[in-house]
Coordinates of C-alpha atoms in Angstrom, one line a residue:
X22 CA -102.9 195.4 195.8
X23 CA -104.5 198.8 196.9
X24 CA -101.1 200.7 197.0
X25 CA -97.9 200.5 194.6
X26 CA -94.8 202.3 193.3
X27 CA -93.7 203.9 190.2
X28 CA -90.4 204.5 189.2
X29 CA -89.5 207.0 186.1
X30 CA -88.8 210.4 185.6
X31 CA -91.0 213.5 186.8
X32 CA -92.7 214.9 183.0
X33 CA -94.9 217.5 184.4
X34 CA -97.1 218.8 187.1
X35 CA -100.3 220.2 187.5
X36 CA -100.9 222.8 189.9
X37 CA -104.4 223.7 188.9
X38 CA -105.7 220.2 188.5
X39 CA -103.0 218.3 191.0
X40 CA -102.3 216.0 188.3
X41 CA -98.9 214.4 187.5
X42 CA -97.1 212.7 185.0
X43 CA -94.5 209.9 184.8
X44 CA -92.7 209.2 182.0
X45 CA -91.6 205.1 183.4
X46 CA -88.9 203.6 181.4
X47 CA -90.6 200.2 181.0
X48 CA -93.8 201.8 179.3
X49 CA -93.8 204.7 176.4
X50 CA -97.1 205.8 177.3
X51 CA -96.9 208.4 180.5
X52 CA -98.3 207.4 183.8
X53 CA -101.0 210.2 185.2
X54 CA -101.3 210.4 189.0
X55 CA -103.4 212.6 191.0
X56 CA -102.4 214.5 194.2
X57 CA -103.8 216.2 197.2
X58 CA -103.5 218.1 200.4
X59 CA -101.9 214.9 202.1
X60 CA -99.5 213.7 199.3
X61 CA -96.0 214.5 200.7
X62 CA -92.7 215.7 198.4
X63 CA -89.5 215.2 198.7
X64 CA -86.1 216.4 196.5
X65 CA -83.2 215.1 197.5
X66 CA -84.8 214.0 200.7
X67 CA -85.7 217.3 201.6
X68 CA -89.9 218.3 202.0
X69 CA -90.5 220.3 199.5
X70 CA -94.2 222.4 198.7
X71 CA -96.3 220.7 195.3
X72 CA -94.9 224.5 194.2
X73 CA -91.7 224.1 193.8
X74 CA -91.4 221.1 192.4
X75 CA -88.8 220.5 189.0
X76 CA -90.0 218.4 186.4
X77 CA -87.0 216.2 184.5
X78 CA -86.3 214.7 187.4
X79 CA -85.4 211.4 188.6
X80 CA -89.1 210.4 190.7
X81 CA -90.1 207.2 193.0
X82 CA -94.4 208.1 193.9
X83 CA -96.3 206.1 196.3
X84 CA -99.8 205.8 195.4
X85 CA -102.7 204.0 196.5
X86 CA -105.8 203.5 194.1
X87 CA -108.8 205.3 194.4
X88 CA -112.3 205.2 192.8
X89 CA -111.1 207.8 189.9
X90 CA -107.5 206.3 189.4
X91 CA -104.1 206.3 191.1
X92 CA -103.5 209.1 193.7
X93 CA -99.9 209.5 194.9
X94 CA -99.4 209.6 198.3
X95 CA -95.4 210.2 198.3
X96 CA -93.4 211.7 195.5
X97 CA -89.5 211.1 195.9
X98 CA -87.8 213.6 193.7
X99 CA -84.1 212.9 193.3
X100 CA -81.6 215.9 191.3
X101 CA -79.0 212.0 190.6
X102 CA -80.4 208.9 191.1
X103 CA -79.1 206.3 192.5
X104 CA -80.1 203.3 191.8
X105 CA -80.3 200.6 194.9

């Protein structure tokens, strides 16, 4: 499919080059996702700005793929996670 999920933990981010990474519990190697203008973040369901984002946390992305990879579309940033 053109769009999927990840589920892991929020290593680092890229302000610069609007790159993030996703240490996924299923998988030692890191996911990388790029970002944009339109990708959308939460923390603890709150909109937050790409700025102020904390890395070590608990992160769900939304991502569709494009021609140079996966670019996240929504970044759920959670302080506990639940799981459901």
């Amino acid at each position: 499919s053109l769009e999927g999920r990840l589920d892991g933990v929020l290593q680092s981010i890229d302000l610069k080059a609007r790159t993030l990474k996703i240490a996924q519990w299923t998988d030692s190697n890191p996911s990388v996702l790029s970002w944009n203008d339109q990708t959308r973040f939460w923390e603890n369901k709150v909109p937050i700005k790409p700025s102020l984002v904390q890395t070590g946390l608990w992160a769900r992305i939304e991502y569709r793929h494009v021609p140079t990879g996966c670019e996240a579309t929504r970044v759920f940033l959670e302080t506990h996670w639940t799981r459901h």
